[in-house]
Coordinates of C-alpha atoms and ligand atoms in Angstrom, one line a residue:
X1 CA 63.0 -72.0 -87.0
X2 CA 60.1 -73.9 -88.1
X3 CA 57.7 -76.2 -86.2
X4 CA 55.1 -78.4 -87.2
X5 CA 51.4 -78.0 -85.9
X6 CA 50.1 -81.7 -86.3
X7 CA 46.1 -82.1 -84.7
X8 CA 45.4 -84.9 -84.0
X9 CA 42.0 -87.2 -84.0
X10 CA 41.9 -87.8 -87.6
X11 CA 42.5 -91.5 -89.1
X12 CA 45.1 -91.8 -91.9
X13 CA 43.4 -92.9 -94.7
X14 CA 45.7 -93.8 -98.2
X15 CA 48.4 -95.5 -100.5
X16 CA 51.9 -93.6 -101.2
X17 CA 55.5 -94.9 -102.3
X18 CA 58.0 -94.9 -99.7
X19 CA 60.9 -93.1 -101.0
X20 CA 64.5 -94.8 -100.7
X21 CA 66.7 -95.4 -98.2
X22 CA 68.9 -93.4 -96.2
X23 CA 70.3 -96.2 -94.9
X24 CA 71.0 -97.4 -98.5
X25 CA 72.0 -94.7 -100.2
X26 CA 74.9 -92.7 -97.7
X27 CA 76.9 -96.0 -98.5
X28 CA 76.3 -96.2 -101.9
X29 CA 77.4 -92.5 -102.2
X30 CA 80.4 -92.9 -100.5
X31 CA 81.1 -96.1 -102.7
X32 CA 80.8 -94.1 -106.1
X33 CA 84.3 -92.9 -105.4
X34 CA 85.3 -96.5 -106.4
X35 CA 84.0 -96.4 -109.6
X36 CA 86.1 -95.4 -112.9
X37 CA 83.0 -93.4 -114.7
X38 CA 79.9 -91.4 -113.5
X39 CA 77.1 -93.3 -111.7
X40 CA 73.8 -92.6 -111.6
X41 CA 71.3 -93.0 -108.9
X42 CA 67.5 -93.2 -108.8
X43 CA 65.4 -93.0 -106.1
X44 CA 67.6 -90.9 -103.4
X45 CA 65.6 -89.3 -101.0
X46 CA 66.1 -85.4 -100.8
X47 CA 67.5 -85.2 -97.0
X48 CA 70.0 -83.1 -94.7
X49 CA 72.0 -86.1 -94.3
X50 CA 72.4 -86.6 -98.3
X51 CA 73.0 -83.0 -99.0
X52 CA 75.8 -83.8 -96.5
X53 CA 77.3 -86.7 -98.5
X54 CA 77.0 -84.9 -101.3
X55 CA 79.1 -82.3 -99.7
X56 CA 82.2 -84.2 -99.3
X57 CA 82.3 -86.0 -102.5
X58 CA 82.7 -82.3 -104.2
X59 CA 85.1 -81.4 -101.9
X60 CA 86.9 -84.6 -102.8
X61 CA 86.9 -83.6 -106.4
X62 CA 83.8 -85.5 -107.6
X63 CA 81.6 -83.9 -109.5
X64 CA 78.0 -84.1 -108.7
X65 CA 74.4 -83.3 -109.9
X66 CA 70.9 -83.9 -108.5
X67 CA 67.4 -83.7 -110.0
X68 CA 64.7 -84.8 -108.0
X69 CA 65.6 -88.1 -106.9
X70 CA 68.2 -88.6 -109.0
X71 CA 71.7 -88.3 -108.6
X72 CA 74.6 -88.5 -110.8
X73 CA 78.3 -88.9 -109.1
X74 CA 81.4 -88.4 -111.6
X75 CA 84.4 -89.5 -109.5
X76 CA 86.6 -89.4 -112.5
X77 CA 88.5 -86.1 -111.0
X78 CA 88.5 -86.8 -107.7
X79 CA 91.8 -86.1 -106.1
X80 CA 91.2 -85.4 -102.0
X81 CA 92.4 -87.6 -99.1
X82 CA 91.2 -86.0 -96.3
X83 CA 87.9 -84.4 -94.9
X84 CA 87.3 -81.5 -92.9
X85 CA 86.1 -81.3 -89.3
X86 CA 82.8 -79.5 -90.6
X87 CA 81.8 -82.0 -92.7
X88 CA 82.4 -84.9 -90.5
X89 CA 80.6 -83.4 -87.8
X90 CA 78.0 -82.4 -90.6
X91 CA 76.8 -86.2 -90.6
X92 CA 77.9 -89.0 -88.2
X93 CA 78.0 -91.5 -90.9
X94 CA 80.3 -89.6 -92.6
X95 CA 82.8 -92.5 -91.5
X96 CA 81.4 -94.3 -94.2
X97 CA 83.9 -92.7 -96.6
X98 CA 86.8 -94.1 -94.7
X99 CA 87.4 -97.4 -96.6
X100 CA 86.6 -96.3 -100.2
X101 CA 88.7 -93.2 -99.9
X102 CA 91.6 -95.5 -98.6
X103 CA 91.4 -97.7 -101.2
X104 CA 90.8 -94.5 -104.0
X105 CA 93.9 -93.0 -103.0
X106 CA 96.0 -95.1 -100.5
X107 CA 95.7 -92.4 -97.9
X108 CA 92.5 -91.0 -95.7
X109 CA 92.9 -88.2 -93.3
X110 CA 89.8 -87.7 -91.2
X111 CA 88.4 -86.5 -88.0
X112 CA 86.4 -87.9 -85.8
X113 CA 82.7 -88.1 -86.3
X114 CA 82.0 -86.8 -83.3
X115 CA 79.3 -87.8 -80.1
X116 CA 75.9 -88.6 -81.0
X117 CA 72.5 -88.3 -79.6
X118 CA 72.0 -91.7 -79.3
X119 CA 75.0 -91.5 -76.9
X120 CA 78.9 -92.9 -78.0
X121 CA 79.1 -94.0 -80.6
X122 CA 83.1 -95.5 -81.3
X123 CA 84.5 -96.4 -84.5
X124 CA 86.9 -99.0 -83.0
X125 CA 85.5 -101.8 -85.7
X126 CA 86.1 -99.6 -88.7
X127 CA 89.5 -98.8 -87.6
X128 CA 90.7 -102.6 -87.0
X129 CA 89.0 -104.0 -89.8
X130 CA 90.9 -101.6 -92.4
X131 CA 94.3 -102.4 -89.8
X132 CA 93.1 -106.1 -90.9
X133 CA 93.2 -105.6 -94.3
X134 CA 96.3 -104.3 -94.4
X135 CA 96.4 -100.2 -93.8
X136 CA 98.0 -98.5 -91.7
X137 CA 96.1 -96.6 -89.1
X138 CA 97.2 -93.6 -86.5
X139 CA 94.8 -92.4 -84.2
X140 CA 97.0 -88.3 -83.3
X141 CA 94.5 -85.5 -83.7
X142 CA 91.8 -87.3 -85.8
X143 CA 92.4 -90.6 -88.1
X144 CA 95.5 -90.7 -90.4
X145 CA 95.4 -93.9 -92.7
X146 CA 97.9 -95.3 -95.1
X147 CA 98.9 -97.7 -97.9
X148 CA 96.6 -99.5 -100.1
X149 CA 94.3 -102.0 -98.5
X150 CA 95.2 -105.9 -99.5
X151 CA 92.6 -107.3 -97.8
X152 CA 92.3 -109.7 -95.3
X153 CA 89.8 -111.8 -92.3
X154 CA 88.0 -109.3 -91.1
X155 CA 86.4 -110.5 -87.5
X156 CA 83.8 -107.9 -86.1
X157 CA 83.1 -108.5 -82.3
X158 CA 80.0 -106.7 -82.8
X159 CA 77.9 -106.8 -86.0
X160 CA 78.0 -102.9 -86.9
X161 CA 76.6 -102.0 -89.8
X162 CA 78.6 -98.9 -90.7
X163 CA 82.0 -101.5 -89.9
X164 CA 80.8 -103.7 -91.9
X165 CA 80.0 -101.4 -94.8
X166 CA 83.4 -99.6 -94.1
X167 CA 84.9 -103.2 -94.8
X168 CA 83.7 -104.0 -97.7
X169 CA 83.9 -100.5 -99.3
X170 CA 87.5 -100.9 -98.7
X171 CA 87.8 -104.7 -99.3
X172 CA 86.4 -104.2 -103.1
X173 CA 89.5 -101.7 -103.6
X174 CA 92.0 -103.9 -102.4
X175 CA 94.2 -106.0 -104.2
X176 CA 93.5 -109.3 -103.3
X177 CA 90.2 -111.2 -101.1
X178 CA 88.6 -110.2 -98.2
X179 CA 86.3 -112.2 -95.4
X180 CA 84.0 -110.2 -93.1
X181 CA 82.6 -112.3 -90.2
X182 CA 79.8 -111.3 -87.7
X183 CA 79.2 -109.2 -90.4
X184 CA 75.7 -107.1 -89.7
X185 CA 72.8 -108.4 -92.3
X186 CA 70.8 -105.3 -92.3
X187 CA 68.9 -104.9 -95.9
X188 CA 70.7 -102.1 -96.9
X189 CA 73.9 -104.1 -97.0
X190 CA 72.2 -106.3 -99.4
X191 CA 71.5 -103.1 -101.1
X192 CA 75.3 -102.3 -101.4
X193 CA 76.3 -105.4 -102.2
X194 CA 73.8 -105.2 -105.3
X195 CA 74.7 -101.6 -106.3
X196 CA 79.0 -103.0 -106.4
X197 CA 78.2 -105.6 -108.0
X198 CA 76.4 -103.7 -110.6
X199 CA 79.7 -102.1 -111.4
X200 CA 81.6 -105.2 -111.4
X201 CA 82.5 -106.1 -108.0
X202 CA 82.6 -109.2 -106.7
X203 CA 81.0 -109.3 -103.6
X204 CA 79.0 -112.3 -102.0
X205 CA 77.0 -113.3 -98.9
X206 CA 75.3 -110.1 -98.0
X207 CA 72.0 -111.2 -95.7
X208 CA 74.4 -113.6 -94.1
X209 CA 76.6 -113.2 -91.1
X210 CA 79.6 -114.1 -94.0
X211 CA 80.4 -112.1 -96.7
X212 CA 83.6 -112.2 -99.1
X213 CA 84.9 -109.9 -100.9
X214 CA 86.8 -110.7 -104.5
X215 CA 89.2 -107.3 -104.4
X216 CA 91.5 -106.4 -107.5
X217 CA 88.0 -105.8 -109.9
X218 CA 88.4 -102.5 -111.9
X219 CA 84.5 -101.0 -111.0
X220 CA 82.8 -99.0 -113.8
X221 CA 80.4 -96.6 -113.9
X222 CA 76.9 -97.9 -114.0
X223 CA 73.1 -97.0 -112.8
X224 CA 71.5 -98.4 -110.3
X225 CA 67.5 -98.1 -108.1
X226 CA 68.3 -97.4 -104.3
X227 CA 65.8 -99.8 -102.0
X228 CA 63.0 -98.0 -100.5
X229 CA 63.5 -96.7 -96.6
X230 CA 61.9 -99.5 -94.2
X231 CA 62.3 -97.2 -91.4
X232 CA 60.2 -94.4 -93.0
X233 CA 57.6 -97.3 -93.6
X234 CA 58.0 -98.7 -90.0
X235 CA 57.2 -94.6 -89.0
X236 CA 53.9 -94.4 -91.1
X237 CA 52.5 -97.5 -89.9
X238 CA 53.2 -96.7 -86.6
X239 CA 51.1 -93.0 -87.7
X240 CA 48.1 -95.4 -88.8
X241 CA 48.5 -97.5 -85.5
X242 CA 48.4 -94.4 -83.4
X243 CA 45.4 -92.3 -85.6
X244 CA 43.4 -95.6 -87.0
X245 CA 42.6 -96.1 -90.7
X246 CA 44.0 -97.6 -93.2
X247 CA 47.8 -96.8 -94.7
X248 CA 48.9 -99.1 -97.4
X249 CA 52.7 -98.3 -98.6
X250 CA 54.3 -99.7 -101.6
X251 CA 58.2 -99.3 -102.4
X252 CA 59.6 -101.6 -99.5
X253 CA 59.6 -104.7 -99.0
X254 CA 57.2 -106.6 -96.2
X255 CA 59.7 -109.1 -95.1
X256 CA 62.1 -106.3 -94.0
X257 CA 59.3 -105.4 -91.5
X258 CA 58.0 -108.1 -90.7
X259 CA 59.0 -108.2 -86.7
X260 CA 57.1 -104.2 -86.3
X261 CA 54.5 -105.9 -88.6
X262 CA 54.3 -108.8 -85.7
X263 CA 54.1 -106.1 -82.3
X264 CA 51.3 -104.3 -84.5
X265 CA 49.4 -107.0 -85.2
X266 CA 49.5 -108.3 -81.8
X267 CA 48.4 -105.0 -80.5
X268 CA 45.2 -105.8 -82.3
X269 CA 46.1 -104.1 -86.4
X270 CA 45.4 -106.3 -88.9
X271 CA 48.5 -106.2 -91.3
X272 CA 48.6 -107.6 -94.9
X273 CA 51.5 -108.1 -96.7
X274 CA 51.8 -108.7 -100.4
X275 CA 54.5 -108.7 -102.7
X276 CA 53.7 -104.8 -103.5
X277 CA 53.1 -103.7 -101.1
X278 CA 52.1 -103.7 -96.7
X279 CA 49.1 -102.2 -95.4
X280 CA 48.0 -101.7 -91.8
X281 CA 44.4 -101.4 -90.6
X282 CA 43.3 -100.0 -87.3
X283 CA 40.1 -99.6 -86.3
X284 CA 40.2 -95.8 -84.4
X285 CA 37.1 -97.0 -82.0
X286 CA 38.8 -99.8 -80.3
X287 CA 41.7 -99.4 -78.6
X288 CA 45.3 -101.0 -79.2
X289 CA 46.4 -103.4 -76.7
X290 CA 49.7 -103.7 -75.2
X291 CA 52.3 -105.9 -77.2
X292 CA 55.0 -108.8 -75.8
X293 CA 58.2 -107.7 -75.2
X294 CA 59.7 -105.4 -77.6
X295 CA 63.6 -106.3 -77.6
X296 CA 65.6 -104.2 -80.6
X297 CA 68.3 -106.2 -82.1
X298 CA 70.9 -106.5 -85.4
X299 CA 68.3 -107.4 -88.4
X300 CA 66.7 -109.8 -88.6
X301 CA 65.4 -108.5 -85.0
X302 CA 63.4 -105.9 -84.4
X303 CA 65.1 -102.4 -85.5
X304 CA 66.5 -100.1 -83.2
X305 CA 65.8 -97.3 -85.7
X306 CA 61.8 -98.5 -85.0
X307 CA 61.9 -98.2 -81.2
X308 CA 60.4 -94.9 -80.7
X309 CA 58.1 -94.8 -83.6
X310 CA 56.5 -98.1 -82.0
X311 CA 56.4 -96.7 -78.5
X312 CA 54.2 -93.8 -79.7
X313 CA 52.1 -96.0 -81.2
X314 CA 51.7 -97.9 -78.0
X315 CA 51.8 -95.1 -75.1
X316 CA 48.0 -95.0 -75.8
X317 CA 47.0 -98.8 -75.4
X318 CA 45.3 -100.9 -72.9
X319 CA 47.6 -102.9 -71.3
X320 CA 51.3 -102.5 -70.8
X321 CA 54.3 -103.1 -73.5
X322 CA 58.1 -103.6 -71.8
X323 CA 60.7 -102.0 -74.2
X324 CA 64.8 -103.2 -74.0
X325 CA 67.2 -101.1 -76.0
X326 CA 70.3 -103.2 -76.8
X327 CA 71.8 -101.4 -79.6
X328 CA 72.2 -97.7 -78.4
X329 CA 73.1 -96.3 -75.1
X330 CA 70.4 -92.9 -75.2
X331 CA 67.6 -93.8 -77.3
X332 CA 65.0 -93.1 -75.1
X333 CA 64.7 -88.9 -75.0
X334 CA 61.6 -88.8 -77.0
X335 CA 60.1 -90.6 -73.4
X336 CA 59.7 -87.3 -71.7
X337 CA 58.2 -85.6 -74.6
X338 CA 55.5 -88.1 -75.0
X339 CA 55.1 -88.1 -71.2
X340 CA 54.1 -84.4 -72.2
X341 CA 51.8 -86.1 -74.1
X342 CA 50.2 -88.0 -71.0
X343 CA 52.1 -90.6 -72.0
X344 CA 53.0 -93.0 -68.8
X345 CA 56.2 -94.4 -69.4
X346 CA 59.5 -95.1 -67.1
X347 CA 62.8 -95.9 -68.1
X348 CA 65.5 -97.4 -66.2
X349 CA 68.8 -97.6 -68.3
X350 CA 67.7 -99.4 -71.4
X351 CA 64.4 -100.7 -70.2
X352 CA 61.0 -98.8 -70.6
X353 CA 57.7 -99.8 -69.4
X354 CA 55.2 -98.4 -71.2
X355 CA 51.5 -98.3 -69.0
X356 CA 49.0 -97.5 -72.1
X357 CA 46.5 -94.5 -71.5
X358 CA 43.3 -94.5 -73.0
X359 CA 44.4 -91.5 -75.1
X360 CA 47.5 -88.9 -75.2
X361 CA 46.8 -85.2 -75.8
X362 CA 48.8 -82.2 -77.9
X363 CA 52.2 -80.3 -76.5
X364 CA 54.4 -78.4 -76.8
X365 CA 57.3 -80.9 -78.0
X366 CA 60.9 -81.7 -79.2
X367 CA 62.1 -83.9 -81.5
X368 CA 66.0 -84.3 -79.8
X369 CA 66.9 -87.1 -82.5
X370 CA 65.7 -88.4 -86.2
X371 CA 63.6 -91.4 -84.8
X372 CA 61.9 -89.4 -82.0
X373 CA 61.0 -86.8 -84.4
X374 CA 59.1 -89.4 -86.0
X375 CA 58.1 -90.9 -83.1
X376 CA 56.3 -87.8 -81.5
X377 CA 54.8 -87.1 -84.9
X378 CA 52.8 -90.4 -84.6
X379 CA 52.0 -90.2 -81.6
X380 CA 51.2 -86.3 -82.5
X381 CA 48.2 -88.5 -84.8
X382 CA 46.6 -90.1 -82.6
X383 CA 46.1 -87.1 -79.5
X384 CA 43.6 -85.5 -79.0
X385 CA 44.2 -81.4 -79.9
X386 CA 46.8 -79.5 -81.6
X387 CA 50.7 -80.8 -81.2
X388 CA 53.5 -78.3 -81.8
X389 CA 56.9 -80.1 -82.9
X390 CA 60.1 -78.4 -82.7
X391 CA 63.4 -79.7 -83.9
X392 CA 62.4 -80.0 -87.2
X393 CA 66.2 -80.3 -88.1
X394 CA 66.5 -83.6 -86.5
X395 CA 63.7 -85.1 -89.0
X396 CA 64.7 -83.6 -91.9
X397 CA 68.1 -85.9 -91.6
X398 CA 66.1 -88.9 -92.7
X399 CA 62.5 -88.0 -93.9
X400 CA 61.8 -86.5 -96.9
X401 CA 58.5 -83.7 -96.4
X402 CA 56.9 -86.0 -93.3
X403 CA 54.2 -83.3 -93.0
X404 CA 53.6 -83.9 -97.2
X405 CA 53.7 -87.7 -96.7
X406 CA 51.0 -87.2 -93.7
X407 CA 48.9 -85.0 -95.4
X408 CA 49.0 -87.4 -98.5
X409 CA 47.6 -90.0 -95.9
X410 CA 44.9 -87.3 -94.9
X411 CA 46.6 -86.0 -91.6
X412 CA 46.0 -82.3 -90.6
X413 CA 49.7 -81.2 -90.2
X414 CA 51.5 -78.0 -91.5
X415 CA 55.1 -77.1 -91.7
X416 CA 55.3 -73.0 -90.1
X417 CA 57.8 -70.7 -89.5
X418 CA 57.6 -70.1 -85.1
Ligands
UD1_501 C1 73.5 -97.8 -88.5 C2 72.3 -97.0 -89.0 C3 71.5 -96.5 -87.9 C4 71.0 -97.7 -87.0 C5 72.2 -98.6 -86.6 C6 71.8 -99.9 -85.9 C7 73.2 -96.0 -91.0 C8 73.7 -94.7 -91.7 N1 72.9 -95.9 -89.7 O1 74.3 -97.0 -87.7 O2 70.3 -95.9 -88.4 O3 70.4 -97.2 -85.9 O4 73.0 -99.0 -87.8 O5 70.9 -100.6 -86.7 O6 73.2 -97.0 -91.6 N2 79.9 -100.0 -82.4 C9 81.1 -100.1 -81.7 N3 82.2 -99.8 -82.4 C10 82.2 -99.5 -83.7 C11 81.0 -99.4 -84.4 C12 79.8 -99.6 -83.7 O7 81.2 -100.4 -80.5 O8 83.3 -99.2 -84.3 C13 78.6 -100.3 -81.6 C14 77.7 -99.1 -81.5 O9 78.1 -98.2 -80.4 C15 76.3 -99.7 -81.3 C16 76.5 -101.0 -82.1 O10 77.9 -101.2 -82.4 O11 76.2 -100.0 -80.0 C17 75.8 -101.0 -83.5 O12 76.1 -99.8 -84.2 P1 76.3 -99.8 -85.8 O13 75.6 -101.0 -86.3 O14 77.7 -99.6 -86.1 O15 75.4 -98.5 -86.1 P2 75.7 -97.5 -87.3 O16 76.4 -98.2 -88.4 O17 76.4 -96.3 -86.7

């Protein structure tokens, strides 16, 4: 097992590139299967989560190479219907492959993706939206789906991103027009939208809460730039927030930050955001101050994914900051490892009230989910003395070498075996 040692009391100080999205490009992967000819992607980060993607489209039959951040997908082979139990439990998005396998092959045999640390986490949406575009679909001992997907009026009670990805993964292989409605308008769906239409799809109204799908388009094989990762940038600034100093990123895109940009700058950063690129300043000698309400909420509110990263930030402020979870159930276990910290911070269901402290010191702690991880290591930044970070797994889903990224920024971290 390996554990980070992160000492803290240093300002970040530095530019880097965010690399892409995860977000971005577990979709895209799972859409390659649509495609007649091999695909190539640029920019796909090198995570757990990817290598897990990457899994089940050779186990489908595709055939797949990666260099660096580069990935090629040849789908031209691929024969499977179904995927394993191990696999879907390697990744919870593994879901995502639902609707384009339907549509590939007119069946889809699957098991369920399992719990989740950030509590249940149902796939009721995906299931009736593919039901709505025509397949049939047995819940008995995992997920059994048939016949080819006509499309349909997809109606999402809940904007879901993943539903709403499954949709229209599915929708661009059926045979005639799909609408999604209370469809989610997160970035990366923009991002997919972009990438299908690259190969010839003919898919509108991503970014708004209507999207429509043309169906019936023959998709080729193409090449296509995944966006970079807007939580990974969220993450960092929040490190520069919580050490001082001055972080600028490039490879993302301001306005898909712009309400954690907001909470830092009301906490007393000063932010600049330019076309290339968003750059937080913090002056280490004078403390942050508490923030208005932080409320998460489907984009264009403030991501759920940027809670905890945020909160480490803020556990050492003057002044309070009130925190209201309403996307996930259990997305607050990094609180009692930052309470570790000499955090003080109570919860009560999906409300936390942060009291600032004048400074948090290094633990012993545990990252328990992805965002936490990178939640404790920002808060690891800004403490005073050594912090030792298990549960390196966790981060390794959706960061790509945090303690190199760190270090680029002039943090004192290292990556060891315990
Ligand atoms: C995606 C992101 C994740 C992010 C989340 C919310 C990926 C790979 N993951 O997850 O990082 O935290 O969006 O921005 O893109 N729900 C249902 N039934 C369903 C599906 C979802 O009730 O069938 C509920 C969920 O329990 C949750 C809410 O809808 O309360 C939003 O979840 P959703 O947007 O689907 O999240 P994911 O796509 O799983």
């Amino acid at each position: 097992m390996s554990v980070m040692y992160i000492r803290g009391g240093r300002p970040l100080e530095g530019e880097l590139a965010v690399h892409g999205a995860k977000n971005s490009v577990l979709p895209i992967l799972a859409a390659c299967l649509l495609a007649k000819g091999p695909v190539t992607l640029n920019n796909c980060p090198r995570l757990t989560d990817v290598a897990a993607a990457l899994g089940i489209l050779r186990r489908l039959g595709c055939r797949v190479e990666q260099e660096g951040h580069t990935i090629v997908v040849d789908p031209t082979g691929a024969s499977g219907c179904s995927i394993s139990e191990e696999q879907m439990r390697s990744m919870r998005s593994s879901i995502i492959f639902l609707g384009p396998l339907l549509a590939r092959a007119g069946e889809a045999h699957l098991s369920y993706p399992g719990g989740c640390e950030l509590g249940p986490r149902p796939i009721d949406l995906h299931l009736s939206a593919l039901r709505a575009m025509g397949c049939e679909v047995r819940e008995e001992q995992g997920i059994h789906c048939l016949g080819r997907p006509k499309g349909g009026e997809v109606q999402l009670s809940i904007p879901s991103v993943g539903a709403t990805e499954n949709a229209m993964l599915c929708a661009v292989g059926a045979s005639g027009p799909t609408t999604i409605t209370n469809a989610a308008r997160e970035p990366e769906i923009g991002d997919l939208q972009s990438f299908l239409n690259s190969l010839g799809a003919g898919v509108r109204g991503a970014g708004s809460s209507t999207i429509t799908v043309e169906g019936g388009r023959c998709l080729s094989g193409g090449e296509y730039t995944v966006m970079g990762d807007r939580i990974v940038a969220a993450t960092l600034l929040s490190a520069a927030a919580s050490a001082g100093g001055t972080v600028r990123l490039r490879g993302v895109d301001w306005r898909h930050l712009a309400t954690v940009l907001s909470v830092f700058h009301q906490a007393g950063c000063r932010v600049e955001s330019k076309l290339e690129y968003v750059e937080l300043f913090r002056d280490g000698s004078v403390p942050l101050r508490g923030a208005p309400t932080v409320r998460t909420a489907p984009y264009p509110g403030f991501p759920t994914d940027a809670q905890a990263p945020v909160m480490a930030a803020l556990a050492a402020s003057q002044g309070c900051t009130l925190f209201v979870e309403t996307i996930f159930d259990s997305r607050y276990r990094h609180v009692p490892e930052l309470i570790r910290m000499g955090a003080d911070i109570t919860t009560e269901g999906r409300v936390a009230l942060v009291r600032g402290v004048e400074r948090l010191h290094g633990a012993r702690v545990e990252a328990t989910d992805l965002r936490g991880g990178g939640a404790l290591a920002a808060a690891a930044l800004g403490a005073e003395g050594t912090t030792v970070l298990s549960g390196l797994n966790h981060i390794d889903r959706g960061y790509e070498g945090l303690e190199e990224m760190l270090r680029l920024l002039g943090a004192d971290v290292e990556r060891r075996e315990a």
